mmCIF file of C-alpha atoms in Angstrom:
data_model
loop_
_atom_site.group_PDB
_atom_site.id
_atom_site.type_symbol
_atom_site.label_atom_id
_atom_site.label_comp_id
_atom_site.label_asym_id
_atom_site.label_seq_id
_atom_site.Cartn_x
_atom_site.Cartn_y
_atom_site.Cartn_z
ATOM 1 C CA MET A 1104 82.757 -60.764 16.227
ATOM 2 C CA SER A 1105 84.928 -58.822 14.213
ATOM 3 C CA LEU A 1106 85.884 -55.275 14.693
ATOM 4 C CA ARG A 1107 84.585 -54.770 11.030
ATOM 5 C CA HIS A 1108 81.313 -56.303 11.579
ATOM 6 C CA LEU A 1109 80.990 -54.471 14.831
ATOM 7 C CA ALA A 1110 81.675 -51.139 13.016
ATOM 8 C CA LEU A 1111 79.005 -52.019 10.635
ATOM 9 C CA GLY A 1112 76.402 -52.596 13.133
ATOM 10 C CA SER A 1113 76.930 -49.108 14.561
ATOM 11 C CA VAL A 1114 76.569 -47.378 11.285
ATOM 12 C CA ALA A 1115 73.164 -49.518 10.637
ATOM 13 C CA ALA A 1116 71.826 -48.175 13.683
ATOM 14 C CA LEU A 1117 72.688 -44.554 13.538
ATOM 15 C CA ALA A 1118 71.120 -44.580 10.196
ATOM 16 C CA MET A 1119 68.124 -45.852 11.501
ATOM 17 C CA SER A 1120 67.730 -43.417 13.930
ATOM 18 C CA ALA A 1121 68.153 -40.920 12.066
ATOM 19 C CA ALA A 1122 65.731 -41.757 9.740
ATOM 20 C CA GLY A 1123 63.225 -42.074 12.235
ATOM 21 C CA ALA A 1124 64.002 -38.333 13.460
ATOM 22 C CA MET A 1125 63.385 -37.203 10.104
ATOM 23 C CA ALA A 1126 60.519 -39.236 9.699
ATOM 24 C CA ALA A 1127 59.004 -37.606 12.965
ATOM 25 C CA ASP A 1128 59.515 -34.363 11.531
ATOM 26 C CA LEU A 1129 57.318 -34.300 8.361
ATOM 27 C CA PRO A 1130 54.003 -32.923 8.421
ATOM 28 C CA VAL A 1131 51.261 -35.101 8.593
ATOM 29 C CA ARG A 1132 48.199 -34.149 6.580
ATOM 30 C CA SER A 1133 44.912 -34.362 9.170
ATOM 31 C CA THR A 1134 41.126 -34.434 7.958
ATOM 32 C CA ALA A 1135 39.251 -31.423 6.732
ATOM 33 C CA PRO A 1136 36.761 -29.712 9.250
ATOM 34 C CA ALA A 1137 33.425 -30.228 8.661
ATOM 35 C CA PRO A 1138 32.171 -27.132 6.172
ATOM 36 C CA ILE A 1139 30.238 -24.290 8.778
ATOM 37 C CA PHE A 1140 27.063 -23.435 6.862
ATOM 38 C CA VAL A 1141 25.667 -20.011 7.819
ATOM 39 C CA ALA A 1142 21.526 -19.406 7.180
ATOM 40 C CA PRO A 1143 20.419 -17.127 4.911
ATOM 41 C CA ILE A 1144 19.497 -13.972 6.599
ATOM 42 C CA PHE A 1145 15.542 -12.699 5.668
ATOM 43 C CA THR A 1146 15.411 -9.585 3.975
ATOM 44 C CA TRP A 1147 12.208 -7.141 2.733
ATOM 45 C CA THR A 1148 13.990 -5.966 -0.358
ATOM 46 C CA GLY A 1149 12.617 -7.086 -3.436
ATOM 47 C CA PHE A 1150 9.670 -6.920 -6.056
ATOM 48 C CA TYR A 1151 6.272 -7.894 -5.011
ATOM 49 C CA VAL A 1152 2.383 -8.075 -6.466
ATOM 50 C CA GLY A 1153 -0.971 -9.078 -3.960
ATOM 51 C CA LEU A 1154 -4.402 -8.976 -3.798
ATOM 52 C CA ASN A 1155 -6.144 -6.647 -1.446
ATOM 53 C CA ALA A 1156 -9.824 -6.417 0.102
ATOM 54 C CA GLY A 1157 -11.389 -4.272 3.439
ATOM 55 C CA TYR A 1158 -13.790 -1.991 4.258
ATOM 56 C CA ALA A 1159 -14.408 1.858 3.454
ATOM 57 C CA GLY A 1160 -16.738 4.439 4.865
ATOM 58 C CA ASN A 1161 -17.273 7.943 5.809
ATOM 59 C CA GLN A 1162 -19.350 11.024 4.417
ATOM 60 C CA PHE A 1163 -20.193 12.603 0.733
ATOM 61 C CA ASN A 1164 -20.350 15.850 1.629
ATOM 62 C CA TYR A 1165 -22.300 18.682 -0.903
ATOM 63 C CA PRO A 1166 -21.377 22.460 -0.461
ATOM 64 C CA PHE A 1167 -23.787 24.867 -2.442
ATOM 65 C CA ASN A 1168 -23.668 28.422 -2.906
ATOM 66 C CA GLY A 1169 -24.615 31.032 -5.087
ATOM 67 C CA GLN A 1170 -26.930 34.197 -5.312
ATOM 68 C CA ILE A 1171 -29.997 35.988 -5.752
ATOM 69 C CA TYR A 1172 -30.281 39.498 -6.442
ATOM 70 C CA GLY A 1173 -26.838 39.961 -5.117
ATOM 71 C CA GLU A 1174 -27.474 38.050 -2.104
ATOM 72 C CA PRO A 1175 -25.081 35.395 -1.214
ATOM 73 C CA TYR A 1176 -26.292 32.042 0.615
ATOM 74 C CA SER A 1177 -24.266 28.730 0.702
ATOM 75 C CA GLY A 1178 -24.794 25.621 3.490
ATOM 76 C CA SER A 1179 -23.875 21.775 2.855
ATOM 77 C CA ALA A 1180 -25.615 18.909 3.018
ATOM 78 C CA ASN A 1181 -23.764 15.673 4.244
ATOM 79 C CA ILE A 1182 -24.580 11.813 3.255
ATOM 80 C CA ASN A 1183 -23.030 9.269 5.151
ATOM 81 C CA SER A 1184 -21.353 6.426 3.330
ATOM 82 C CA SER A 1185 -19.764 2.962 3.325
ATOM 83 C CA GLY A 1186 -18.961 -0.268 1.323
ATOM 84 C CA PHE A 1187 -16.107 -2.866 0.630
ATOM 85 C CA LEU A 1188 -13.597 -2.518 -1.823
ATOM 86 C CA GLY A 1189 -10.495 -4.957 -3.399
ATOM 87 C CA GLY A 1190 -8.145 -5.153 -5.701
ATOM 88 C CA ALA A 1191 -4.520 -5.434 -6.370
ATOM 89 C CA GLN A 1192 -0.927 -3.871 -5.835
ATOM 90 C CA VAL A 1193 2.539 -3.899 -6.925
ATOM 91 C CA GLY A 1194 5.553 -2.653 -5.228
ATOM 92 C CA TYR A 1195 9.047 -2.610 -4.734
ATOM 93 C CA ASN A 1196 11.171 -2.716 -1.165
ATOM 94 C CA TRP A 1197 14.430 -1.513 -0.305
ATOM 95 C CA GLN A 1198 15.955 -2.742 3.404
ATOM 96 C CA PHE A 1199 18.877 -1.200 4.300
ATOM 97 C CA GLY A 1200 21.563 -2.931 6.883
ATOM 98 C CA ASN A 1201 20.174 -1.133 9.990
ATOM 99 C CA GLY A 1202 16.723 -2.308 9.375
ATOM 100 C CA PHE A 1203 14.937 0.694 8.464
ATOM 101 C CA VAL A 1204 12.498 -0.308 4.810
ATOM 102 C CA MET A 1205 12.061 2.278 2.364
ATOM 103 C CA GLY A 1206 9.919 1.119 -0.868
ATOM 104 C CA VAL A 1207 7.592 2.088 -3.403
ATOM 105 C CA GLU A 1208 3.433 0.940 -4.399
ATOM 106 C CA ALA A 1209 0.833 1.453 -6.510
ATOM 107 C CA ASP A 1210 -2.854 -0.110 -5.627
ATOM 108 C CA TYR A 1211 -6.106 -0.170 -7.732
ATOM 109 C CA ALA A 1212 -9.579 -1.207 -6.186
ATOM 110 C CA TRP A 1213 -13.251 -1.442 -7.376
ATOM 111 C CA ALA A 1214 -15.248 -0.038 -5.319
ATOM 112 C CA ASN A 1215 -19.149 0.183 -3.780
ATOM 113 C CA VAL A 1216 -19.023 2.871 -1.168
ATOM 114 C CA GLU A 1217 -22.266 4.676 -1.625
ATOM 115 C CA GLY A 1218 -24.433 6.859 0.358
ATOM 116 C CA ARG A 1219 -27.963 8.249 -0.553
ATOM 117 C CA VAL A 1220 -30.342 10.011 1.392
ATOM 118 C CA GLY A 1221 -34.323 10.805 0.054
ATOM 119 C CA LEU A 1222 -36.190 13.343 1.646
ATOM 120 C CA GLY A 1223 -40.317 13.486 1.375
ATOM 121 C CA ALA A 1224 -43.153 15.591 1.622
ATOM 122 C CA GLY A 1225 -43.081 15.592 5.387
ATOM 123 C CA ILE A 1226 -39.960 17.813 5.599
ATOM 124 C CA LEU A 1227 -39.908 19.633 1.847
ATOM 125 C CA GLY A 1228 -43.815 20.417 1.623
ATOM 126 C CA SER A 1229 -46.227 18.542 0.083
ATOM 127 C CA GLY A 1230 -45.724 17.410 -3.770
ATOM 128 C CA ALA A 1231 -42.136 17.980 -2.906
ATOM 129 C CA SER A 1232 -39.372 15.301 -2.608
ATOM 130 C CA ILE A 1233 -35.416 15.044 -3.161
ATOM 131 C CA ALA A 1234 -33.507 11.408 -3.987
ATOM 132 C CA ALA A 1235 -29.738 12.528 -3.890
ATOM 133 C CA GLY A 1236 -26.543 9.988 -3.690
ATOM 134 C CA SER A 1237 -22.881 9.270 -4.704
ATOM 135 C CA GLU A 1238 -21.040 6.263 -5.068
ATOM 136 C CA LEU A 1239 -17.117 5.752 -5.202
ATOM 137 C CA THR A 1240 -16.704 3.279 -8.175
ATOM 138 C CA SER A 1241 -12.796 2.807 -8.116
ATOM 139 C CA LEU A 1242 -9.899 3.749 -5.761
ATOM 140 C CA GLY A 1243 -6.176 3.921 -6.613
ATOM 141 C CA THR A 1244 -3.279 5.232 -5.251
ATOM 142 C CA VAL A 1245 0.637 5.711 -5.834
ATOM 143 C CA ARG A 1246 2.532 5.920 -2.407
ATOM 144 C CA ALA A 1247 5.967 5.649 -0.777
ATOM 145 C CA ARG A 1248 6.216 3.596 2.347
ATOM 146 C CA LEU A 1249 9.024 4.083 5.050
ATOM 147 C CA GLY A 1250 9.231 1.523 7.482
ATOM 148 C CA TYR A 1251 11.589 -0.734 10.334
ATOM 149 C CA GLY A 1252 11.829 -3.948 9.870
ATOM 150 C CA TRP A 1253 12.385 -6.358 12.905
ATOM 151 C CA ASP A 1254 13.452 -9.583 10.827
ATOM 152 C CA ARG A 1255 9.941 -10.852 9.764
ATOM 153 C CA THR A 1256 7.629 -8.148 10.456
ATOM 154 C CA LEU A 1257 7.770 -4.800 9.102
ATOM 155 C CA PHE A 1258 6.022 -1.474 10.615
ATOM 156 C CA TYR A 1259 5.639 0.973 8.245
ATOM 157 C CA VAL A 1260 3.586 4.557 7.418
ATOM 158 C CA THR A 1261 2.440 5.062 3.754
ATOM 159 C CA GLY A 1262 1.572 8.557 1.765
ATOM 160 C CA GLY A 1263 1.162 9.860 -1.866
ATOM 161 C CA TRP A 1264 -1.059 10.603 -4.607
ATOM 162 C CA ALA A 1265 -4.729 9.052 -4.590
ATOM 163 C CA TYR A 1266 -7.686 8.502 -7.678
ATOM 164 C CA GLY A 1267 -11.178 7.131 -8.039
ATOM 165 C CA ARG A 1268 -14.269 7.892 -9.778
ATOM 166 C CA VAL A 1269 -17.376 9.468 -8.047
ATOM 167 C CA GLU A 1270 -20.960 8.650 -9.684
ATOM 168 C CA SER A 1271 -23.719 11.296 -7.891
ATOM 169 C CA THR A 1272 -27.038 11.937 -8.913
ATOM 170 C CA ILE A 1273 -29.702 14.227 -7.819
ATOM 171 C CA ASP A 1274 -33.439 13.957 -8.629
ATOM 172 C CA ALA A 1275 -36.034 16.541 -7.541
ATOM 173 C CA GLY A 1276 -39.636 16.889 -7.854
ATOM 174 C CA PHE A 1277 -42.047 19.937 -6.799
ATOM 175 C CA ASN A 1278 -45.688 20.285 -7.149
ATOM 176 C CA GLY A 1279 -45.358 16.934 -8.214
ATOM 177 C CA ASP A 1280 -43.741 15.314 -11.851
ATOM 178 C CA SER A 1281 -44.868 19.293 -13.598
ATOM 179 C CA ASP A 1282 -41.607 20.264 -12.193
ATOM 180 C CA ARG A 1283 -38.412 17.944 -11.980
ATOM 181 C CA PHE A 1284 -35.048 18.400 -12.251
ATOM 182 C CA GLY A 1285 -32.723 15.662 -12.129
ATOM 183 C CA LEU A 1286 -29.091 15.141 -12.767
ATOM 184 C CA ALA A 1287 -26.250 12.357 -12.980
ATOM 185 C CA ARG A 1288 -22.689 12.946 -12.993
ATOM 186 C CA ASP A 1289 -19.525 10.842 -12.728
ATOM 187 C CA VAL A 1290 -16.602 12.200 -12.205
ATOM 188 C CA ASN A 1291 -12.755 11.646 -11.969
ATOM 189 C CA LYS A 1292 -11.190 13.126 -8.781
ATOM 190 C CA SER A 1293 -7.496 12.775 -7.491
ATOM 191 C CA GLY A 1294 -5.972 14.122 -3.853
ATOM 192 C CA TRP A 1295 -3.912 12.184 -1.446
ATOM 193 C CA THR A 1296 -3.928 10.160 0.811
ATOM 194 C CA LEU A 1297 -1.877 9.111 4.479
ATOM 195 C CA GLY A 1298 -2.063 5.896 6.230
ATOM 196 C CA ALA A 1299 0.014 3.209 8.278
ATOM 197 C CA GLY A 1300 0.072 -0.742 8.570
ATOM 198 C CA VAL A 1301 1.659 -3.658 9.117
ATOM 199 C CA GLU A 1302 3.137 -6.755 6.977
ATOM 200 C CA TYR A 1303 4.317 -10.287 7.984
ATOM 201 C CA ALA A 1304 6.390 -12.405 6.127
ATOM 202 C CA ILE A 1305 4.761 -15.892 6.421
ATOM 203 C CA THR A 1306 7.725 -17.640 4.445
ATOM 204 C CA ASN A 1307 10.583 -15.740 2.541
ATOM 205 C CA ASN A 1308 8.543 -15.233 -0.486
ATOM 206 C CA LEU A 1309 4.409 -14.883 1.399
ATOM 207 C CA SER A 1310 3.761 -12.075 3.439
ATOM 208 C CA ILE A 1311 0.169 -10.854 4.924
ATOM 209 C CA LYS A 1312 -0.342 -7.221 5.751
ATOM 210 C CA THR A 1313 -3.341 -5.038 7.331
ATOM 211 C CA GLU A 1314 -3.159 -1.223 6.681
ATOM 212 C CA TYR A 1315 -5.301 2.030 7.520
ATOM 213 C CA MET A 1316 -5.415 4.895 4.844
ATOM 214 C CA TYR A 1317 -7.295 8.378 5.201
ATOM 215 C CA VAL A 1318 -8.025 9.216 1.555
ATOM 216 C CA ASP A 1319 -9.258 13.127 0.309
ATOM 217 C CA LEU A 1320 -9.854 13.479 -2.882
ATOM 218 C CA GLY A 1321 -11.153 16.747 -3.119
ATOM 219 C CA ASP A 1322 -14.174 18.193 -4.376
ATOM 220 C CA LYS A 1323 -15.420 18.050 -7.819
ATOM 221 C CA ASN A 1324 -18.263 20.138 -9.168
ATOM 222 C CA LEU A 1325 -21.973 18.956 -10.232
ATOM 223 C CA TYR A 1326 -23.755 21.425 -10.654
ATOM 224 C CA SER A 1327 -23.587 25.511 -11.927
ATOM 225 C CA ARG A 1328 -26.172 27.811 -13.566
ATOM 226 C CA ASP A 1329 -26.728 31.197 -13.820
ATOM 227 C CA TYR A 1330 -30.669 32.045 -13.887
ATOM 228 C CA THR A 1331 -31.257 34.927 -15.603
ATOM 229 C CA TYR A 1332 -34.544 37.234 -16.543
ATOM 230 C CA GLY A 1333 -34.981 40.258 -18.734
ATOM 231 C CA GLY A 1334 -31.374 40.074 -19.857
ATOM 232 C CA SER A 1335 -29.444 40.119 -16.649
ATOM 233 C CA THR A 1336 -28.208 37.299 -13.747
ATOM 234 C CA VAL A 1337 -30.459 37.632 -10.972
ATOM 235 C CA ALA A 1338 -29.466 34.477 -9.392
ATOM 236 C CA THR A 1339 -26.127 31.911 -9.717
ATOM 237 C CA ALA A 1340 -25.964 27.726 -7.991
ATOM 238 C CA ARG A 1341 -23.196 25.713 -7.478
ATOM 239 C CA LEU A 1342 -23.619 22.429 -6.035
ATOM 240 C CA ASP A 1343 -20.157 20.143 -5.128
ATOM 241 C CA VAL A 1344 -19.190 17.240 -3.925
ATOM 242 C CA GLU A 1345 -16.503 16.181 -1.512
ATOM 243 C CA THR A 1346 -15.295 12.692 -1.319
ATOM 244 C CA LYS A 1347 -13.002 11.700 2.262
ATOM 245 C CA VAL A 1348 -12.645 7.824 2.810
ATOM 246 C CA HIS A 1349 -11.509 6.135 5.663
ATOM 247 C CA VAL A 1350 -10.250 2.686 4.249
ATOM 248 C CA VAL A 1351 -9.360 -0.550 6.362
ATOM 249 C CA ARG A 1352 -8.173 -3.359 4.392
ATOM 250 C CA ALA A 1353 -5.886 -6.557 4.162
ATOM 251 C CA GLY A 1354 -3.679 -7.913 1.463
ATOM 252 C CA LEU A 1355 -1.761 -10.665 0.681
ATOM 253 C CA ASN A 1356 1.670 -10.543 -1.159
ATOM 254 C CA TYR A 1357 3.534 -12.407 -3.345
ATOM 255 C CA ARG A 1358 7.926 -11.542 -3.583
ATOM 256 C CA PHE A 1359 9.623 -13.002 -6.220
ATOM 257 C CA TRP A 1360 12.972 -12.326 -5.585
ATOM 258 C CA THR A 1361 14.216 -12.609 -1.961
ATOM 259 C CA PRO A 1362 18.244 -11.690 -1.890
ATOM 260 C CA VAL A 1363 20.224 -13.259 0.945
ATOM 261 C CA ALA A 1364 23.139 -11.503 2.647
ATOM 262 C CA ALA A 1365 24.696 -14.562 3.123
ATOM 263 C CA VAL A 1366 24.602 -18.261 1.951
ATOM 264 C CA GLY A 1367 26.414 -21.274 2.561
ATOM 265 C CA PRO A 1368 29.154 -23.188 2.941
ATOM 266 C CA VAL A 1369 31.706 -21.333 4.388
ATOM 267 C CA LEU A 1370 34.784 -23.153 5.349
ATOM 268 C CA ALA A 1371 37.501 -22.922 8.043
ATOM 269 C CA ARG A 1372 40.982 -22.768 7.030
ATOM 270 C CA TYR A 1373 43.550 -25.303 7.864
#
């Protein structure tokens, strides 16, 4: 082998070694990592509608007062009441990052909460009788809600404006039917309500709740009259009805919009 061939072989070997070293220094494209999916975070924020049903009861109170020849008189009578109610509600909740929930809710229910009493001759004397009673036929509220959500469980207090309709009747007879007195009044009443409850989300859209509310619809006049004799007022009479109700009910809500705090996939950098 000549010196010329030996030199050419050495140059070729060196070139091949350099090319291999350069190839080893080139970046190698690796396979992208699998995406990491983040589970949606549950939140109570959103608009909802629902149905409710329950039981209500307490007393109808009838305060009366007046005067006879300048001498005042007053008193009251109570009638126990009970019955069922059912209706619908609509509302919206806002949940903050620390778990606190604020909301507003309006509801309306048809009710059959009534109390009746009858007094016969054994109490009032011969030939006398009184039948009286009231019925709460509807109940509605517009309330704020404030609570704290532990994941899918929400504990809350609630309070606001309440309104309803009360039907009252009184039928009194003395000396048989020769001296009879009767009245019937349907009155719209308004007042306030305060309560508390707990709600649990079965799914992201469906939740069930149970709550207690105390409702005070205030008092409303049923009967007022001035009695005159010889052109002068000799007596006055006034009869009112007070409505205070304890409500225990359950409800089912459907939430139309359930936002989430994070959605996947989230890709790692490479």
